């Protein structure tokens, strides 16, 4: 009984964390106007907000299993998600095709697997984010 209660708590936490992350990430990515860097584990965008443009890096650190948001403008760091077992970042062009060309990136999609460990079992949750379009990004190619 105790294990099932712990498992239920793990699933509730993962669901809450995933929902919060997707809301916050989506809101910010939609406001991105520029892409400065892309890789398999990180990307840097310029985001418009109330106080002006902010350069933001999203980076996956596999050893601690964390997705970190760093404001390169102010230097502040924030752990957006932890207990990540796998993370895959996909970049898409204006036509919806996958791209690795930084000049073509119009959308980003994350596929994330979260894991929580209880006494004998691992609980996992699979998050596939919607493809977030960078509404303020102008593609000229």
Tab-separated table of C-alpha atoms in Angstrom, residues 20-112:
chain	number	residue	atom	x	y	z
A	20	UNK	CA	4.163	23.969	-15.217
A	21	UNK	CA	7.246	23.630	-17.414
A	22	UNK	CA	5.284	23.410	-20.674
A	23	UNK	CA	3.243	26.493	-19.789
A	24	UNK	CA	6.284	28.583	-18.878
A	25	UNK	CA	8.474	27.308	-21.728
A	26	UNK	CA	5.742	27.744	-24.326
A	27	UNK	CA	4.955	31.286	-23.251
A	28	UNK	CA	8.600	32.301	-23.549
A	29	UNK	CA	9.471	30.455	-26.774
A	30	UNK	CA	6.486	31.946	-28.577
A	31	UNK	CA	8.015	35.377	-27.882
A	32	UNK	CA	11.459	34.479	-29.293
A	33	UNK	CA	12.580	36.769	-32.105
A	34	UNK	CA	16.046	35.398	-32.764
A	35	UNK	CA	17.900	32.081	-32.507
A	36	UNK	CA	21.592	32.464	-31.662
A	37	UNK	CA	22.644	28.833	-31.213
A	38	UNK	CA	21.235	25.300	-31.501
A	39	UNK	CA	22.596	21.880	-30.541
A	40	UNK	CA	21.332	18.477	-29.443
A	41	UNK	CA	21.326	19.549	-25.788
A	42	UNK	CA	20.938	23.336	-25.754
A	43	UNK	CA	19.781	26.406	-27.603
A	44	UNK	CA	19.980	30.161	-27.178
A	45	UNK	CA	17.182	32.538	-28.151
A	46	UNK	CA	16.412	36.225	-27.804
A	47	UNK	CA	13.034	36.753	-26.148
A	48	UNK	CA	10.954	39.922	-26.022
A	49	UNK	CA	9.520	40.680	-22.597
A	50	UNK	CA	8.165	43.679	-20.684
A	51	UNK	CA	11.642	45.029	-19.883
A	52	UNK	CA	13.069	44.595	-23.404
A	53	UNK	CA	14.969	41.813	-25.131
A	54	UNK	CA	16.521	39.044	-23.046
A	55	UNK	CA	18.989	36.431	-24.300
A	56	UNK	CA	18.097	33.049	-22.805
A	57	UNK	CA	19.838	29.680	-22.916
A	58	UNK	CA	17.998	26.420	-22.366
A	59	UNK	CA	20.465	23.631	-21.601
A	60	UNK	CA	20.017	19.966	-20.705
A	61	UNK	CA	22.582	18.677	-18.218
A	62	UNK	CA	22.472	14.897	-18.409
A	63	UNK	CA	24.535	14.088	-15.291
A	64	UNK	CA	22.152	15.770	-12.832
A	65	UNK	CA	19.209	15.212	-15.222
A	66	UNK	CA	18.191	18.861	-15.299
A	67	UNK	CA	16.901	21.362	-17.830
A	68	UNK	CA	18.335	24.754	-16.922
A	69	UNK	CA	17.155	28.178	-18.076
A	70	UNK	CA	19.899	30.793	-17.923
A	71	UNK	CA	19.335	34.459	-18.663
A	72	UNK	CA	22.537	35.485	-20.402
A	73	UNK	CA	21.336	39.073	-20.023
A	74	UNK	CA	21.058	39.069	-16.215
A	75	UNK	CA	23.035	35.932	-15.315
A	76	UNK	CA	20.170	34.305	-13.395
A	77	UNK	CA	19.741	30.527	-13.571
A	78	UNK	CA	16.668	28.439	-12.917
A	79	UNK	CA	16.128	24.679	-12.897
A	80	UNK	CA	12.977	24.178	-14.991
A	81	UNK	CA	12.818	20.380	-14.709
A	82	UNK	CA	14.800	17.770	-12.839
A	83	UNK	CA	14.860	13.968	-12.702
A	84	UNK	CA	15.089	13.869	-16.513
A	85	UNK	CA	16.207	10.512	-17.899
A	86	UNK	CA	16.189	11.548	-21.582
A	87	UNK	CA	15.630	14.760	-23.486
A	88	UNK	CA	15.481	15.270	-27.242
A	89	UNK	CA	15.291	18.723	-28.825
A	90	UNK	CA	13.825	19.013	-32.319
A	91	UNK	CA	14.111	22.106	-34.496
A	92	UNK	CA	11.652	22.781	-37.321
A	93	UNK	CA	11.492	25.151	-40.274
A	94	UNK	CA	8.536	27.266	-41.366
A	95	UNK	CA	7.131	24.364	-43.429
A	96	UNK	CA	7.222	21.980	-40.452
A	97	UNK	CA	10.231	19.940	-41.585
A	98	UNK	CA	13.122	19.106	-39.252
A	99	UNK	CA	16.135	21.357	-39.683
A	100	UNK	CA	19.624	21.809	-38.285
A	101	UNK	CA	20.137	25.140	-40.067
A	102	UNK	CA	20.022	27.914	-37.468
A	103	UNK	CA	18.701	30.371	-40.075
A	104	UNK	CA	15.628	28.204	-40.750
A	105	UNK	CA	14.524	27.459	-37.176
A	106	UNK	CA	10.941	28.647	-36.673
A	107	UNK	CA	9.767	26.110	-34.059
A	108	UNK	CA	11.158	23.925	-31.297
A	109	UNK	CA	9.812	20.715	-29.769
A	110	UNK	CA	11.058	18.830	-26.720
A	111	UNK	CA	10.554	15.158	-25.920
A	112	UNK	CA	11.288	14.515	-22.273
